PDB file of C-alpha atoms and ligand atoms in Angstrom:
ATOM      1  CA  MET A   1      25.328  15.256 -12.965  1.00 88.00           C
ATOM      2  CA  ALA A   2      24.747  14.511 -16.657  1.00 88.00           C
ATOM      3  CA  ARG A   3      27.957  16.332 -17.554  1.00 88.00           C
ATOM      4  CA  LYS A   4      29.885  14.440 -14.880  1.00 89.00           C
ATOM      5  CA  ALA A   5      28.440  11.175 -16.202  1.00 86.00           C
ATOM      6  CA  SER A   6      29.626  11.781 -19.769  1.00 84.00           C
ATOM      7  CA  GLU A   7      32.999  13.152 -18.614  1.00 87.00           C
ATOM      8  CA  SER A   8      33.559  10.030 -16.538  1.00 89.00           C
ATOM      9  CA  GLY A   9      33.724   7.976 -19.724  1.00 88.00           C
ATOM     10  CA  SER A  10      32.174   5.033 -17.893  1.00 92.00           C
ATOM     11  CA  VAL A  11      28.547   6.133 -17.388  1.00 90.00           C
ATOM     12  CA  ASN A  12      26.234   6.271 -20.356  1.00 92.00           C
ATOM     13  CA  LEU A  13      23.076   8.265 -19.540  1.00 94.00           C
ATOM     14  CA  LYS A  14      20.148   6.417 -21.090  1.00 95.00           C
ATOM     15  CA  GLY A  15      17.148   7.959 -19.390  1.00 96.00           C
ATOM     16  CA  ILE A  16      15.766  10.110 -16.627  1.00 96.00           C
ATOM     17  CA  ALA A  17      13.365   9.056 -13.905  1.00 97.00           C
ATOM     18  CA  SER A  18      11.060  10.692 -11.397  1.00 97.00           C
ATOM     19  CA  HIS A  19       8.545   9.753  -8.740  1.00 97.00           C
ATOM     20  CA  VAL A  20       6.639  12.807  -7.587  1.00 95.00           C
ATOM     21  CA  GLY A  21       4.653  11.202  -4.796  1.00 95.00           C
ATOM     22  CA  SER A  22       1.858   8.839  -3.911  1.00 95.00           C
ATOM     23  CA  GLN A  23      -1.921   9.024  -4.024  1.00 97.00           C
ATOM     24  CA  ILE A  24      -2.021  11.415  -6.995  1.00 97.00           C
ATOM     25  CA  PHE A  25      -5.564  12.196  -8.136  1.00 97.00           C
ATOM     26  CA  ASP A  26      -4.783  15.166 -10.324  1.00 96.00           C
ATOM     27  CA  LYS A  27      -4.100  14.293 -13.954  1.00 96.00           C
ATOM     28  CA  GLU A  28      -2.562  17.721 -14.532  1.00 96.00           C
ATOM     29  CA  LEU A  29       0.148  16.996 -11.954  1.00 96.00           C
ATOM     30  CA  ILE A  30       1.160  13.850 -13.860  1.00 97.00           C
ATOM     31  CA  LEU A  31       1.204  15.736 -17.173  1.00 97.00           C
ATOM     32  CA  GLU A  32       3.134  18.620 -15.611  1.00 97.00           C
ATOM     33  CA  ASN A  33       5.747  16.118 -14.440  1.00 96.00           C
ATOM     34  CA  LEU A  34       5.853  14.535 -17.897  1.00 97.00           C
ATOM     35  CA  ASN A  35       6.369  17.899 -19.575  1.00 97.00           C
ATOM     36  CA  LEU A  36       9.117  18.785 -17.150  1.00 97.00           C
ATOM     37  CA  LEU A  37      10.902  15.495 -17.874  1.00 97.00           C
ATOM     38  CA  ILE A  38      10.555  16.113 -21.616  1.00 97.00           C
ATOM     39  CA  GLU A  39      12.016  19.599 -21.166  1.00 97.00           C
ATOM     40  CA  ILE A  40      14.986  18.174 -19.241  1.00 96.00           C
ATOM     41  CA  SER A  41      15.499  15.345 -21.750  1.00 96.00           C
ATOM     42  CA  THR A  42      15.384  17.786 -24.695  1.00 95.00           C
ATOM     43  CA  HIS A  43      18.024  19.885 -22.968  1.00 95.00           C
ATOM     44  CA  LEU A  44      20.184  16.796 -22.343  1.00 95.00           C
ATOM     45  CA  THR A  45      19.763  15.576 -25.945  1.00 94.00           C
ATOM     46  CA  LYS A  46      21.005  18.960 -27.182  1.00 94.00           C
ATOM     47  CA  GLN A  47      24.047  18.449 -24.990  1.00 92.00           C
ATOM     48  CA  GLY A  48      24.774  15.209 -26.848  1.00 92.00           C
ATOM     49  CA  HIS A  49      23.218  12.586 -24.567  1.00 94.00           C
ATOM     50  CA  ASN A  50      21.413   9.779 -26.306  1.00 93.00           C
ATOM     51  CA  LEU A  51      18.333   9.440 -24.078  1.00 95.00           C
ATOM     52  CA  ARG A  52      15.995   6.521 -24.708  1.00 96.00           C
ATOM     53  CA  TYR A  53      13.836   6.259 -21.573  1.00 97.00           C
ATOM     54  CA  LEU A  54      11.520   8.508 -19.582  1.00 97.00           C
ATOM     55  CA  ASP A  55      10.417   7.031 -16.258  1.00 97.00           C
ATOM     56  CA  LEU A  56       7.347   8.682 -14.752  1.00 97.00           C
ATOM     57  CA  GLY A  57       7.353   6.638 -11.518  1.00 97.00           C
ATOM     58  CA  GLY A  58       4.168   5.503  -9.801  1.00 96.00           C
ATOM     59  CA  GLY A  59       1.734   7.233  -7.511  1.00 97.00           C
ATOM     60  CA  PHE A  60      -1.631   6.741  -9.237  1.00 97.00           C
ATOM     61  CA  GLY A  61      -4.115   7.183  -6.397  1.00 97.00           C
ATOM     62  CA  ILE A  62      -6.624   4.575  -5.241  1.00 97.00           C
ATOM     63  CA  SER A  63      -9.787   5.073  -3.253  1.00 98.00           C
ATOM     64  CA  TYR A  64      -9.635   4.144   0.438  1.00 98.00           C
ATOM     65  CA  GLN A  65     -12.650   6.222   1.446  1.00 96.00           C
ATOM     66  CA  GLU A  66     -14.365   8.184  -1.293  1.00 94.00           C
ATOM     67  CA  GLU A  67     -11.441   9.592  -3.235  1.00 96.00           C
ATOM     68  CA  LYS A  68     -12.127   9.944  -6.943  1.00 96.00           C
ATOM     69  CA  GLU A  69      -9.674   7.706  -8.763  1.00 95.00           C
ATOM     70  CA  LEU A  70      -7.948   8.748 -11.966  1.00 95.00           C
ATOM     71  CA  LYS A  71      -9.152   7.142 -15.164  1.00 94.00           C
ATOM     72  CA  ILE A  72      -5.807   5.487 -15.876  1.00 94.00           C
ATOM     73  CA  ASP A  73      -6.613   4.629 -19.504  1.00 95.00           C
ATOM     74  CA  GLU A  74      -7.426   8.292 -20.216  1.00 95.00           C
ATOM     75  CA  VAL A  75      -4.245   9.488 -18.509  1.00 96.00           C
ATOM     76  CA  LEU A  76      -2.165   6.957 -20.430  1.00 96.00           C
ATOM     77  CA  THR A  77      -3.749   7.945 -23.739  1.00 97.00           C
ATOM     78  CA  GLU A  78      -2.718  11.549 -23.069  1.00 97.00           C
ATOM     79  CA  ILE A  79       0.785  10.563 -21.974  1.00 97.00           C
ATOM     80  CA  ILE A  80       1.264   8.420 -25.078  1.00 96.00           C
ATOM     81  CA  SER A  81      -0.015  11.130 -27.423  1.00 96.00           C
ATOM     82  CA  ILE A  82       2.467  13.618 -25.904  1.00 97.00           C
ATOM     83  CA  LEU A  83       5.353  11.124 -26.092  1.00 95.00           C
ATOM     84  CA  GLU A  84       4.576   9.645 -29.509  1.00 94.00           C
ATOM     85  CA  PRO A  85       6.385  12.279 -31.633  1.00 94.00           C
ATOM     86  CA  LEU A  86       9.476  11.934 -29.437  1.00 94.00           C
ATOM     87  CA  ASN A  87      11.771   8.987 -29.779  1.00 88.00           C
ATOM     88  CA  LEU A  88      11.517   7.934 -26.128  1.00 95.00           C
ATOM     89  CA  ASN A  89      10.345   4.791 -24.339  1.00 96.00           C
ATOM     90  CA  LEU A  90       7.962   5.273 -21.430  1.00 97.00           C
ATOM     91  CA  ILE A  91       8.567   3.495 -18.112  1.00 97.00           C
ATOM     92  CA  LEU A  92       5.941   3.487 -15.339  1.00 97.00           C
ATOM     93  CA  GLU A  93       6.317   2.117 -11.804  1.00 97.00           C
ATOM     94  CA  PRO A  94       2.760   1.720 -10.514  1.00 95.00           C
ATOM     95  CA  GLY A  95       2.528  -0.163  -7.236  1.00 95.00           C
ATOM     96  CA  ARG A  96      -0.524   0.582  -5.116  1.00 97.00           C
ATOM     97  CA  SER A  97      -2.865   1.092  -8.087  1.00 96.00           C
ATOM     98  CA  ILE A  98      -2.258  -2.516  -9.181  1.00 96.00           C
ATOM     99  CA  SER A  99      -2.892  -4.347  -5.939  1.00 96.00           C
ATOM    100  CA  GLY A 100      -4.133  -1.943  -3.238  1.00 97.00           C
ATOM    101  CA  ASN A 101      -7.868  -2.510  -3.594  1.00 96.00           C
ATOM    102  CA  ALA A 102      -7.422  -6.221  -4.285  1.00 96.00           C
ATOM    103  CA  GLY A 103      -6.493  -7.280  -0.755  1.00 97.00           C
ATOM    104  CA  VAL A 104      -8.225  -7.523   2.616  1.00 98.00           C
ATOM    105  CA  LEU A 105      -6.696  -8.362   5.967  1.00 98.00           C
ATOM    106  CA  LEU A 106      -8.916 -10.814   7.848  1.00 98.00           C
ATOM    107  CA  SER A 107      -8.688 -10.678  11.594  1.00 98.00           C
ATOM    108  CA  LYS A 108     -10.541 -12.230  14.539  1.00 97.00           C
ATOM    109  CA  VAL A 109     -11.936 -10.265  17.454  1.00 97.00           C
ATOM    110  CA  GLU A 110     -10.226 -11.580  20.580  1.00 97.00           C
ATOM    111  CA  TYR A 111     -11.822  -9.436  23.222  1.00 96.00           C
ATOM    112  CA  LEU A 112     -14.405  -6.681  23.595  1.00 97.00           C
ATOM    113  CA  LYS A 113     -13.629  -4.245  26.349  1.00 97.00           C
ATOM    114  CA  LYS A 114     -15.931  -1.497  27.576  1.00 95.00           C
ATOM    115  CA  THR A 115     -14.663   1.521  29.460  1.00 96.00           C
ATOM    116  CA  PRO A 116     -16.730   4.542  30.512  1.00 96.00           C
ATOM    117  CA  ASP A 117     -15.439   6.455  27.461  1.00 95.00           C
ATOM    118  CA  LEU A 118     -14.758   3.866  24.767  1.00 96.00           C
ATOM    119  CA  ASN A 119     -15.598   0.411  23.484  1.00 98.00           C
ATOM    120  CA  PHE A 120     -12.485  -1.437  22.402  1.00 98.00           C
ATOM    121  CA  ALA A 121     -12.403  -4.347  19.971  1.00 98.00           C
ATOM    122  CA  VAL A 122      -9.062  -6.092  20.394  1.00 98.00           C
ATOM    123  CA  ILE A 123      -8.257  -8.097  17.274  1.00 98.00           C
ATOM    124  CA  ASP A 124      -5.617 -10.727  16.612  1.00 97.00           C
ATOM    125  CA  SER A 125      -3.825  -8.640  13.946  1.00 98.00           C
ATOM    126  CA  GLY A 126      -1.378  -6.051  15.090  1.00 98.00           C
ATOM    127  CA  MET A 127       0.641  -3.144  13.757  1.00 98.00           C
ATOM    128  CA  ASN A 128       3.314  -5.662  12.747  1.00 98.00           C
ATOM    129  CA  ASP A 129       0.818  -7.264  10.319  1.00 98.00           C
ATOM    130  CA  PHE A 130      -0.469  -4.051   8.803  1.00 98.00           C
ATOM    131  CA  LEU A 131       1.416  -0.884   9.601  1.00 98.00           C
ATOM    132  CA  ARG A 132      -0.328   1.846   7.574  1.00 98.00           C
ATOM    133  CA  PRO A 133      -2.951   2.937  10.154  1.00 98.00           C
ATOM    134  CA  SER A 134      -0.432   3.008  12.952  1.00 97.00           C
ATOM    135  CA  LEU A 135       2.479   4.499  10.979  1.00 97.00           C
ATOM    136  CA  TYR A 136       0.679   7.376   9.300  1.00 95.00           C
ATOM    137  CA  GLN A 137      -2.890   7.226  10.548  1.00 96.00           C
ATOM    138  CA  ALA A 138      -4.075   5.874   7.194  1.00 98.00           C
ATOM    139  CA  TRP A 139      -7.833   5.301   7.089  1.00 98.00           C
ATOM    140  CA  HIS A 140      -9.007   1.822   6.078  1.00 98.00           C
ATOM    141  CA  ASP A 141     -12.591   0.669   5.945  1.00 98.00           C
ATOM    142  CA  ILE A 142     -13.342  -2.075   8.493  1.00 98.00           C
ATOM    143  CA  SER A 143     -16.336  -4.368   8.116  1.00 97.00           C
ATOM    144  CA  VAL A 144     -17.677  -7.495   9.790  1.00 97.00           C
ATOM    145  CA  VAL A 145     -17.500 -10.583   7.605  1.00 96.00           C
ATOM    146  CA  GLU A 146     -20.629 -12.209   9.088  1.00 85.00           C
ATOM    147  CA  THR A 147     -22.971  -9.700  10.633  1.00 76.00           C
ATOM    148  CA  LYS A 148     -24.056 -10.806  14.112  1.00 75.00           C
ATOM    149  CA  ASP A 149     -27.339 -10.133  15.764  1.00 84.00           C
ATOM    150  CA  LYS A 150     -25.647  -7.670  18.073  1.00 86.00           C
ATOM    151  CA  LYS A 151     -26.371  -4.042  18.666  1.00 91.00           C
ATOM    152  CA  GLU A 152     -24.206  -1.757  16.561  1.00 94.00           C
ATOM    153  CA  LEU A 153     -21.781   0.196  18.695  1.00 96.00           C
ATOM    154  CA  PHE A 154     -18.897   2.541  18.022  1.00 98.00           C
ATOM    155  CA  TYR A 155     -15.628   0.692  18.538  1.00 98.00           C
ATOM    156  CA  LYS A 156     -11.997   1.608  18.636  1.00 98.00           C
ATOM    157  CA  VAL A 157     -10.391  -1.317  16.794  1.00 98.00           C
ATOM    158  CA  VAL A 158      -6.972  -2.104  18.214  1.00 98.00           C
ATOM    159  CA  GLY A 159      -4.301  -4.776  17.960  1.00 98.00           C
ATOM    160  CA  PRO A 160      -2.738  -6.838  20.750  1.00 97.00           C
ATOM    161  CA  VAL A 161       0.747  -5.313  20.554  1.00 97.00           C
ATOM    162  CA  CYS A 162       1.686  -3.372  23.653  1.00 92.00           C
ATOM    163  CA  GLU A 163       2.010   0.008  21.899  1.00 96.00           C
ATOM    164  CA  SER A 164      -0.486   2.872  22.075  1.00 93.00           C
ATOM    165  CA  GLY A 165      -0.185   3.251  18.276  1.00 95.00           C
ATOM    166  CA  ASP A 166      -1.429  -0.295  17.645  1.00 98.00           C
ATOM    167  CA  THR A 167      -4.751   0.964  16.315  1.00 98.00           C
ATOM    168  CA  PHE A 168      -6.661   0.161  13.121  1.00 98.00           C
ATOM    169  CA  GLY A 169      -9.607   2.546  13.387  1.00 98.00           C
ATOM    170  CA  GLU A 170     -11.448   4.908  15.698  1.00 97.00           C
ATOM    171  CA  GLU A 171     -15.214   5.245  16.125  1.00 98.00           C
ATOM    172  CA  ARG A 172     -16.175   2.417  13.784  1.00 98.00           C
ATOM    173  CA  LEU A 173     -19.859   1.468  13.906  1.00 97.00           C
ATOM    174  CA  LEU A 174     -19.845  -2.344  14.052  1.00 97.00           C
ATOM    175  CA  SER A 175     -22.024  -5.186  15.242  1.00 96.00           C
ATOM    176  CA  LEU A 176     -19.561  -7.498  17.004  1.00 95.00           C
ATOM    177  CA  ASP A 177     -19.102 -10.315  19.402  1.00 93.00           C
ATOM    178  CA  GLU A 178     -15.914 -12.012  20.539  1.00 93.00           C
ATOM    179  CA  ASN A 179     -14.819 -14.264  17.632  1.00 92.00           C
ATOM    180  CA  SER A 180     -16.306 -12.020  14.932  1.00 96.00           C
ATOM    181  CA  ILE A 181     -14.129 -11.878  11.831  1.00 97.00           C
ATOM    182  CA  LEU A 182     -13.284  -8.402  10.596  1.00 98.00           C
ATOM    183  CA  ALA A 183     -12.119  -7.421   7.124  1.00 98.00           C
ATOM    184  CA  ILE A 184      -9.705  -4.505   6.963  1.00 98.00           C
ATOM    185  CA  HIS A 185     -10.092  -3.285   3.416  1.00 98.00           C
ATOM    186  CA  ASP A 186      -7.644  -2.189   0.705  1.00 98.00           C
ATOM    187  CA  ALA A 187      -4.706  -3.908   2.367  1.00 98.00           C
ATOM    188  CA  GLY A 188      -3.280  -5.253  -0.893  1.00 97.00           C
ATOM    189  CA  ALA A 189      -0.495  -2.684  -1.157  1.00 98.00           C
ATOM    190  CA  TYR A 190       1.974  -1.640   1.535  1.00 98.00           C
ATOM    191  CA  GLY A 191       0.402  -4.417   3.598  1.00 97.00           C
ATOM    192  CA  HIS A 192       2.292  -7.669   3.837  1.00 96.00           C
ATOM    193  CA  ALA A 193       5.329  -5.957   2.295  1.00 96.00           C
ATOM    194  CA  MET A 194       5.555  -3.651   5.324  1.00 97.00           C
ATOM    195  CA  SER A 195       4.813  -6.359   7.881  1.00 98.00           C
ATOM    196  CA  SER A 196       7.418  -7.427  10.421  1.00 97.00           C
ATOM    197  CA  ASN A 197       8.139  -9.850  13.230  1.00 97.00           C
ATOM    198  CA  TYR A 198       7.978  -7.051  15.811  1.00 97.00           C
ATOM    199  CA  ASN A 199       7.170  -8.400  19.278  1.00 96.00           C
ATOM    200  CA  SER A 200       8.158 -11.878  18.019  1.00 96.00           C
ATOM    201  CA  ARG A 201       4.865 -12.099  16.184  1.00 97.00           C
ATOM    202  CA  LEU A 202       4.562 -14.553  13.345  1.00 97.00           C
ATOM    203  CA  LYS A 203       3.616 -13.249   9.923  1.00 97.00           C
ATOM    204  CA  SER A 204       0.244 -14.304   8.583  1.00 96.00           C
ATOM    205  CA  SER A 205      -0.421 -16.463   5.563  1.00 97.00           C
ATOM    206  CA  GLU A 206      -1.441 -14.949   2.248  1.00 97.00           C
ATOM    207  CA  ILE A 207      -4.365 -16.349   0.287  1.00 97.00           C
ATOM    208  CA  LEU A 208      -5.006 -15.661  -3.376  1.00 97.00           C
ATOM    209  CA  ILE A 209      -8.552 -15.996  -4.647  1.00 96.00           C
ATOM    210  CA  GLU A 210      -8.587 -16.351  -8.392  1.00 94.00           C
ATOM    211  CA  ASP A 211     -12.001 -16.883  -9.976  1.00 93.00           C
ATOM    212  CA  GLU A 212     -13.434 -19.635  -7.733  1.00 92.00           C
ATOM    213  CA  GLU A 213     -10.054 -21.007  -6.718  1.00 97.00           C
ATOM    214  CA  ILE A 214      -8.478 -20.384  -3.305  1.00 97.00           C
ATOM    215  CA  LYS A 215      -4.703 -20.775  -3.126  1.00 97.00           C
ATOM    216  CA  VAL A 216      -2.325 -20.384  -0.189  1.00 98.00           C
ATOM    217  CA  ILE A 217       0.503 -18.369  -1.745  1.00 97.00           C
ATOM    218  CA  ARG A 218       2.410 -17.871   1.494  1.00 97.00           C
ATOM    219  CA  ARG A 219       2.025 -20.136   4.494  1.00 98.00           C
ATOM    220  CA  ARG A 220       1.632 -18.796   8.000  1.00 97.00           C
ATOM    221  CA  GLU A 221       4.995 -18.513   9.801  1.00 98.00           C
ATOM    222  CA  THR A 222       5.968 -20.842  12.630  1.00 98.00           C
ATOM    223  CA  PHE A 223       8.235 -20.257  15.619  1.00 96.00           C
ATOM    224  CA  ASP A 224      10.857 -22.364  13.841  1.00 97.00           C
ATOM    225  CA  ASP A 225      10.812 -19.795  11.012  1.00 97.00           C
ATOM    226  CA  LEU A 226      11.326 -17.050  13.559  1.00 95.00           C
ATOM    227  CA  LEU A 227      14.251 -18.761  15.269  1.00 95.00           C
ATOM    228  CA  ARG A 228      15.918 -20.069  12.113  1.00 94.00           C
ATOM    229  CA  GLN A 229      18.339 -17.128  11.837  1.00 91.00           C
ATOM    230  CA  GLU A 230      19.390 -17.280  15.493  1.00 93.00           C
ATOM    231  CA  ARG A 231      22.864 -18.677  16.246  1.00 93.00           C
ATOM    232  CA  ASP A 232      24.226 -20.346  19.386  1.00 90.00           C
ATOM    233  CA  VAL A 233      27.131 -18.382  20.832  1.00 89.00           C
TER     234      VAL A 233
HETATM  235  C1  PLP B   1      10.563   5.388  -6.897  1.00 72.71           C
HETATM  236  C2  PLP B   1       9.187   4.825  -6.657  1.00 72.71           C
HETATM  237  N1  PLP B   1       8.523   4.272  -7.712  1.00 72.71           N
HETATM  238  C3  PLP B   1       7.275   3.745  -7.537  1.00 72.71           C
HETATM  239  C4  PLP B   1       6.644   3.759  -6.301  1.00 72.71           C
HETATM  240  C5  PLP B   1       5.257   3.172  -6.208  1.00 72.71           C
HETATM  241  O1  PLP B   1       4.305   4.117  -5.873  1.00 72.71           O
HETATM  242  P1  PLP B   1       2.734   3.750  -5.836  1.00 72.71           P
HETATM  243  O2  PLP B   1       2.588   2.504  -5.015  1.00 72.71           O
HETATM  244  O3  PLP B   1       2.116   4.949  -5.191  1.00 72.71           O
HETATM  245  O4  PLP B   1       2.305   3.542  -7.262  1.00 72.71           O
HETATM  246  C6  PLP B   1       7.313   4.317  -5.196  1.00 72.71           C
HETATM  247  C7  PLP B   1       6.677   4.365  -3.877  1.00 72.71           C
HETATM  248  O5  PLP B   1       6.994   5.113  -3.007  1.00 72.71           O
HETATM  249  C8  PLP B   1       8.621   4.862  -5.377  1.00 72.71           C
HETATM  250  O6  PLP B   1       9.298   5.410  -4.354  1.00 72.71           O
END
């Protein structure tokens, strides 16, 4: 590819990039990737390419349950000390590790349903609002915002969308009544960005809390928003 680029006369190869995956907790994996990129860039430099950038991608893991997070400053110190002697600029693409733990999805319990086998808590958020649990069975902590004087029970927490995958958590020990507010934790990354209008559901608002200040940074959608792109035929 590099040879084709230089032979084309119109593509100037300036850097190489990688993204080896998400939720990486092993520093050695990141360093192994770095060393591999350096090896490739050294090879390309010898072939006459003038490389200036190495892009290591993102993937720094965050804790959803009890995963041990990387000490990013330590990892970066090591990366920089390896790169320093080389004349290359470092590019990183962290996503989740910036915002993942900073967000919660707040949702109201609409209905508590008991069956012989399970207690269901049906909440007013659905898989369209927060897809991770339903899409790849991602585990997110769920807590009650104001604890009620109700007996703790194991609940299956589900959304109102008519899909069997519209589930946020199984066997969650919670003290609930109808109208309880639940917080679904660590929803700050791959949350609103992956939300949709599936089932003609309106997207929620987004609230930023900065120090003591509460700001609406995205208003709740209306049906007019939903219909705006429709055309009469
Ligand atoms: C090319 C690339 N860069 C960066 C990211 C961000 O990854 P993360 O949110 O795990 O830091 C992704 C996510 O898949 C990606 O595909």
